[in-house]
């Protein structure tokens, strides 16, 4: 399989200062193995675009502990005390974006769209400095597309071409992030033969996917856990 | 007592729902509502990408990749559908969600809501609040009448940052139900043994008594 | 099934002057039965938004013969001689939109987005009069959202709640049109029980669909034909 | 003869493709290309919503809901995927299609293309032409060197309406292959027994001979 990448080679694809789009909603649909690799990579000054920064010490939360991050762009950071602390101490920049605006801005990044007009956040602090336009049914603000250097996404299965399907609400931001970065790496539970996923059931067609990595995590009781010892 | 009051609010809001409506429930009191909508064919929308959200599953069926917007494990109802975040907010922003029930920090007497940030504190979370305020067809606020220390939440003017220019349609507290029409606030029901004078005292927002006969439940 | 609508009652839902979004690419994924009903309804001054106007005398082409149309908005009308003639005689207004801009503008209409910036058509006749904006990587034009009064779409199957799946490339414009009209009517080959289509395979969730109509056409040799006599 | 020339163009363009590329083929000469890309793992994208388009099926497998952008019945290759029109043009506009091969009416010496409308005629069709011109990573023009009546197509300046400000990368005709670099046109190959002088005569566009050794095939 041409796109298969070994987990230990993944972090070579990341450069200091890169902007990473990272899938997931909380810890659901999050590329946990890829994040672990970054946490031990010593990469610096990364910007992460993700709905939130995982939980304290879990998922993207690990990168706050290991000190890889310069900035986070997302919709909800309050639930991770480490993010709040790092921001308070001036160690982490945070750019807050409404969740729907975040999803759409990333989709625009992938779709060759420069920006879009939304009513979301009109008249609020989050609209400050943004271009306004009045359409037939009221005022809108311009939100600009978001693109990344690398997208790290989590899917349930890839086929050997790199087509992806997702597990339930683990889908979340992953499909749009797969469209919006120069390099797209998908962590999956399983790789199946091309043709096993029906054309109309594929959620992310393979043209968006550069590499596929098999997760080191296993799902037990509905939760991903690290296997006791891998060798 | 407080939990009883929260349940009262949840129950009253559930009465507003109509068959076939698409409902999005925010965090806090709104999460209590599913227990009180029996007998109505409504569909719960969860902004992380699920329509037809069902109750908490038995432990053996928990899959942490099937969760609510509050990140709790859920199940799917028959006929449920899964979609990505951009399609989920297409639904919200595009007016395809019939009712959003939201918690709040403050609401002013025109129906403008502040439910995401407190001045002087870290402003590090907004989630889907502003999208729902901008896009849901009807917005019902579920809130205790005052904050824990007794500070009023229903105000003449917001002192916390606004969540958007779109006005809410209804407020349900443990004491009363208010409706908004043309940016004016009307008291339409009293839900506790509070007197109208006492209610006035804890409600700085100006409101009129509804022209409908005011109901004391 | 609550949303089931009889074909003969369908045209009561259309008003003179309505703007209709009609799914399909050529004759593929086109709501042929619904179009037939409009052709015999005597409705006037309709605007149709569709990639093209079917073929001569077929699909949306029938509405040119029956005289229901005031205006067509789409990307390609050259292949239907009737459309070209009607336009030449001043009997039909035509608004030409690049195909990708059409699809995206309709999606915006459904998504509560006022408009979007695209590079498509920059510097061409189709950009004339449109608002321009320069982003980091060049010039874009503003394209405004398109919404309809009624969307007529074609799916393969509906379940009893109104969830839809499509047949292969018959999907085309149908899913975006399902999001962007006040009233959405889906013509389907078959209705199955809710639960038969898996949650992750549903393409159009039922919240977008107001009514479902079973097609009067049958597929023979891969082509929809009218049954010899229905009774 | 003319069909032979068209095949020559198709065959030459197929040589440009690289393994794993995503290719979108326009109407006209580009539709001949699939017969000449054997041995390369490329994936054909069709803008009506298909990646992994396969050859024309046997009559018994025809489904007119599985068609190409030219509205002809097609099949799907193993690992193909189906998507809606908005996602299909997301791919095109967003730069996810590696090569678009397009027919043309005119190209100017900077690489600007006119391939959708003729002045004075009805302008009633554009299709996906402008989206492909704006969005594909590489654009190759497949065209006869002149129109049927001998009118040049490769010009100093377009006289037909432009399809966009984005310049094309390559032109392949029955006589020659041209490349564009920094809005300058270079002759890189001669594909027929035409002399350089004859070529100049039917090509009003200014071009330089490539600094690479000019190949006569």
PDB file of N, CA and C in Angstrom, chain A residues 104 107 112-117 131 133 135 137 140 142 144 147 168 171 200-201, chain C residues 104 107 112-117 131 133 135 137 140 142 144 147 168 171 200-201:
ATOM      1  N   UNK A 104     -16.665  25.766   9.074  1.00  0.00           N
ATOM      2  CA  UNK A 104     -16.887  26.311   7.735  1.00  0.00           C
ATOM      3  C   UNK A 104     -15.623  26.968   7.174  1.00  0.00           C
ATOM      4  N   UNK A 107     -13.502  24.255   5.920  1.00  0.00           N
ATOM      5  CA  UNK A 107     -14.053  23.752   4.650  1.00  0.00           C
ATOM      6  C   UNK A 107     -13.702  24.714   3.502  1.00  0.00           C
ATOM      7  N   UNK A 112     -11.009  26.143  -1.874  1.00  0.00           N
ATOM      8  CA  UNK A 112     -10.577  27.251  -2.716  1.00  0.00           C
ATOM      9  C   UNK A 112     -11.455  28.477  -2.573  1.00  0.00           C
ATOM     10  N   UNK A 113     -12.069  28.618  -1.417  1.00  0.00           N
ATOM     11  CA  UNK A 113     -12.926  29.779  -1.138  1.00  0.00           C
ATOM     12  C   UNK A 113     -12.153  30.695  -0.191  1.00  0.00           C
ATOM     13  N   UNK A 114     -12.119  31.984  -0.515  1.00  0.00           N
ATOM     14  CA  UNK A 114     -11.316  32.904   0.272  1.00  0.00           C
ATOM     15  C   UNK A 114     -11.922  33.236   1.618  1.00  0.00           C
ATOM     16  N   UNK A 115     -13.240  33.304   1.648  1.00  0.00           N
ATOM     17  CA  UNK A 115     -13.935  33.639   2.877  1.00  0.00           C
ATOM     18  C   UNK A 115     -15.421  33.577   2.661  1.00  0.00           C
ATOM     19  N   UNK A 116     -16.179  33.681   3.759  1.00  0.00           N
ATOM     20  CA  UNK A 116     -17.642  33.574   3.668  1.00  0.00           C
ATOM     21  C   UNK A 116     -18.283  34.524   4.660  1.00  0.00           C
ATOM     22  N   UNK A 117     -19.525  34.896   4.357  1.00  0.00           N
ATOM     23  CA  UNK A 117     -20.260  35.813   5.231  1.00  0.00           C
ATOM     24  C   UNK A 117     -21.240  35.039   6.098  1.00  0.00           C
ATOM     25  N   UNK A 131     -14.661  42.426   8.565  1.00  0.00           N
ATOM     26  CA  UNK A 131     -15.398  43.112   7.511  1.00  0.00           C
ATOM     27  C   UNK A 131     -16.874  42.756   7.603  1.00  0.00           C
ATOM     28  N   UNK A 133     -20.881  43.056   5.950  1.00  0.00           N
ATOM     29  CA  UNK A 133     -21.660  43.312   4.750  1.00  0.00           C
ATOM     30  C   UNK A 133     -23.131  43.044   5.031  1.00  0.00           C
ATOM     31  N   UNK A 135     -26.674  41.928   3.668  1.00  0.00           N
ATOM     32  CA  UNK A 135     -27.405  41.227   2.610  1.00  0.00           C
ATOM     33  C   UNK A 135     -28.902  41.468   2.838  1.00  0.00           C
ATOM     34  N   UNK A 137     -31.216  39.910   4.160  1.00  0.00           N
ATOM     35  CA  UNK A 137     -31.823  39.580   5.445  1.00  0.00           C
ATOM     36  C   UNK A 137     -30.959  39.947   6.641  1.00  0.00           C
ATOM     37  N   UNK A 140     -23.980  40.621   8.071  1.00  0.00           N
ATOM     38  CA  UNK A 140     -23.099  39.451   8.129  1.00  0.00           C
ATOM     39  C   UNK A 140     -21.672  39.936   8.342  1.00  0.00           C
ATOM     40  N   UNK A 142     -17.481  38.864   7.566  1.00  0.00           N
ATOM     41  CA  UNK A 142     -16.626  38.024   6.730  1.00  0.00           C
ATOM     42  C   UNK A 142     -15.701  37.191   7.614  1.00  0.00           C
ATOM     43  N   UNK A 144     -12.557  34.481   7.213  1.00  0.00           N
ATOM     44  CA  UNK A 144     -11.609  34.023   6.204  1.00  0.00           C
ATOM     45  C   UNK A 144     -11.313  32.531   6.329  1.00  0.00           C
ATOM     46  N   UNK A 147      -6.421  27.370   6.516  1.00  0.00           N
ATOM     47  CA  UNK A 147      -5.699  26.246   5.920  1.00  0.00           C
ATOM     48  C   UNK A 147      -4.568  25.840   6.846  1.00  0.00           C
ATOM     49  N   UNK A 168     -19.038   6.729  13.772  1.00  0.00           N
ATOM     50  CA  UNK A 168     -20.098   7.519  14.406  1.00  0.00           C
ATOM     51  C   UNK A 168     -19.734   9.009  14.512  1.00  0.00           C
ATOM     52  N   UNK A 171     -16.544  11.280  13.475  1.00  0.00           N
ATOM     53  CA  UNK A 171     -16.374  11.958  12.186  1.00  0.00           C
ATOM     54  C   UNK A 171     -16.031  13.439  12.410  1.00  0.00           C
ATOM     55  N   UNK A 200     -20.452   4.892  -2.670  1.00  0.00           N
ATOM     56  CA  UNK A 200     -21.365   5.900  -2.116  1.00  0.00           C
ATOM     57  C   UNK A 200     -21.263   6.001  -0.599  1.00  0.00           C
ATOM     58  N   UNK A 201     -20.452   5.132   0.034  1.00  0.00           N
ATOM     59  CA  UNK A 201     -20.312   5.182   1.491  1.00  0.00           C
ATOM     60  C   UNK A 201     -18.991   5.797   1.928  1.00  0.00           C
TER      61      UNK A 201
ATOM     62  N   UNK C 104     -22.004  25.707  -4.977  1.00  0.00           N
ATOM     63  CA  UNK C 104     -21.598  26.313  -3.716  1.00  0.00           C
ATOM     64  C   UNK C 104     -22.598  27.388  -3.260  1.00  0.00           C
ATOM     65  N   UNK C 107     -25.423  25.625  -1.705  1.00  0.00           N
ATOM     66  CA  UNK C 107     -25.034  25.153  -0.370  1.00  0.00           C
ATOM     67  C   UNK C 107     -25.048  26.300   0.645  1.00  0.00           C
ATOM     68  N   UNK C 112     -27.073  29.157   5.727  1.00  0.00           N
ATOM     69  CA  UNK C 112     -27.133  30.439   6.417  1.00  0.00           C
ATOM     70  C   UNK C 112     -25.924  31.311   6.139  1.00  0.00           C
ATOM     71  N   UNK C 113     -25.306  31.102   4.988  1.00  0.00           N
ATOM     72  CA  UNK C 113     -24.150  31.904   4.583  1.00  0.00           C
ATOM     73  C   UNK C 113     -24.625  32.893   3.516  1.00  0.00           C
ATOM     74  N   UNK C 114     -24.268  34.151   3.685  1.00  0.00           N
ATOM     75  CA  UNK C 114     -24.769  35.173   2.768  1.00  0.00           C
ATOM     76  C   UNK C 114     -24.113  35.129   1.405  1.00  0.00           C
ATOM     77  N   UNK C 115     -22.837  34.800   1.379  1.00  0.00           N
ATOM     78  CA  UNK C 115     -22.096  34.749   0.129  1.00  0.00           C
ATOM     79  C   UNK C 115     -20.690  34.265   0.393  1.00  0.00           C
ATOM     80  N   UNK C 116     -19.960  33.993  -0.684  1.00  0.00           N
ATOM     81  CA  UNK C 116     -18.603  33.465  -0.547  1.00  0.00           C
ATOM     82  C   UNK C 116     -17.717  34.031  -1.638  1.00  0.00           C
ATOM     83  N   UNK C 117     -16.421  34.041  -1.361  1.00  0.00           N
ATOM     84  CA  UNK C 117     -15.459  34.568  -2.328  1.00  0.00           C
ATOM     85  C   UNK C 117     -14.778  33.426  -3.081  1.00  0.00           C
ATOM     86  N   UNK C 131     -18.840  42.117  -6.588  1.00  0.00           N
ATOM     87  CA  UNK C 131     -17.917  42.669  -5.612  1.00  0.00           C
ATOM     88  C   UNK C 131     -16.612  41.873  -5.610  1.00  0.00           C
ATOM     89  N   UNK C 133     -12.682  41.127  -3.939  1.00  0.00           N
ATOM     90  CA  UNK C 133     -11.832  41.284  -2.767  1.00  0.00           C
ATOM     91  C   UNK C 133     -10.513  40.549  -2.975  1.00  0.00           C
ATOM     92  N   UNK C 135      -7.454  38.576  -1.418  1.00  0.00           N
ATOM     93  CA  UNK C 135      -6.959  37.825  -0.264  1.00  0.00           C
ATOM     94  C   UNK C 135      -5.460  37.569  -0.478  1.00  0.00           C
ATOM     95  N   UNK C 137      -3.742  35.235  -1.558  1.00  0.00           N
ATOM     96  CA  UNK C 137      -3.276  34.580  -2.774  1.00  0.00           C
ATOM     97  C   UNK C 137      -4.013  35.038  -4.028  1.00  0.00           C
ATOM     98  N   UNK C 140     -10.509  37.620  -5.669  1.00  0.00           N
ATOM     99  CA  UNK C 140     -11.699  36.778  -5.602  1.00  0.00           C
ATOM    100  C   UNK C 140     -12.915  37.657  -5.913  1.00  0.00           C
ATOM    101  N   UNK C 142     -17.215  38.014  -5.081  1.00  0.00           N
ATOM    102  CA  UNK C 142     -18.275  37.588  -4.163  1.00  0.00           C
ATOM    103  C   UNK C 142     -19.422  36.971  -4.959  1.00  0.00           C
ATOM    104  N   UNK C 144     -23.237  35.427  -4.300  1.00  0.00           N
ATOM    105  CA  UNK C 144     -24.247  35.408  -3.243  1.00  0.00           C
ATOM    106  C   UNK C 144     -24.981  34.076  -3.183  1.00  0.00           C
ATOM    107  N   UNK C 147     -31.218  30.669  -2.829  1.00  0.00           N
ATOM    108  CA  UNK C 147     -32.246  29.907  -2.110  1.00  0.00           C
ATOM    109  C   UNK C 147     -33.462  29.750  -2.997  1.00  0.00           C
ATOM    110  N   UNK C 168     -25.671   6.431  -7.210  1.00  0.00           N
ATOM    111  CA  UNK C 168     -24.428   6.764  -7.924  1.00  0.00           C
ATOM    112  C   UNK C 168     -24.321   8.270  -8.224  1.00  0.00           C
ATOM    113  N   UNK C 171     -26.635  11.525  -7.540  1.00  0.00           N
ATOM    114  CA  UNK C 171     -26.579  12.369  -6.345  1.00  0.00           C
ATOM    115  C   UNK C 171     -26.457  13.846  -6.759  1.00  0.00           C
ATOM    116  N   UNK C 200     -24.574   6.317   9.332  1.00  0.00           N
ATOM    117  CA  UNK C 200     -23.405   6.910   8.687  1.00  0.00           C
ATOM    118  C   UNK C 200     -23.496   6.852   7.172  1.00  0.00           C
ATOM    119  N   UNK C 201     -24.550   6.191   6.632  1.00  0.00           N
ATOM    120  CA  UNK C 201     -24.704   6.109   5.176  1.00  0.00           C
ATOM    121  C   UNK C 201     -25.782   7.052   4.645  1.00  0.00           C
TER     122      UNK C 201
END
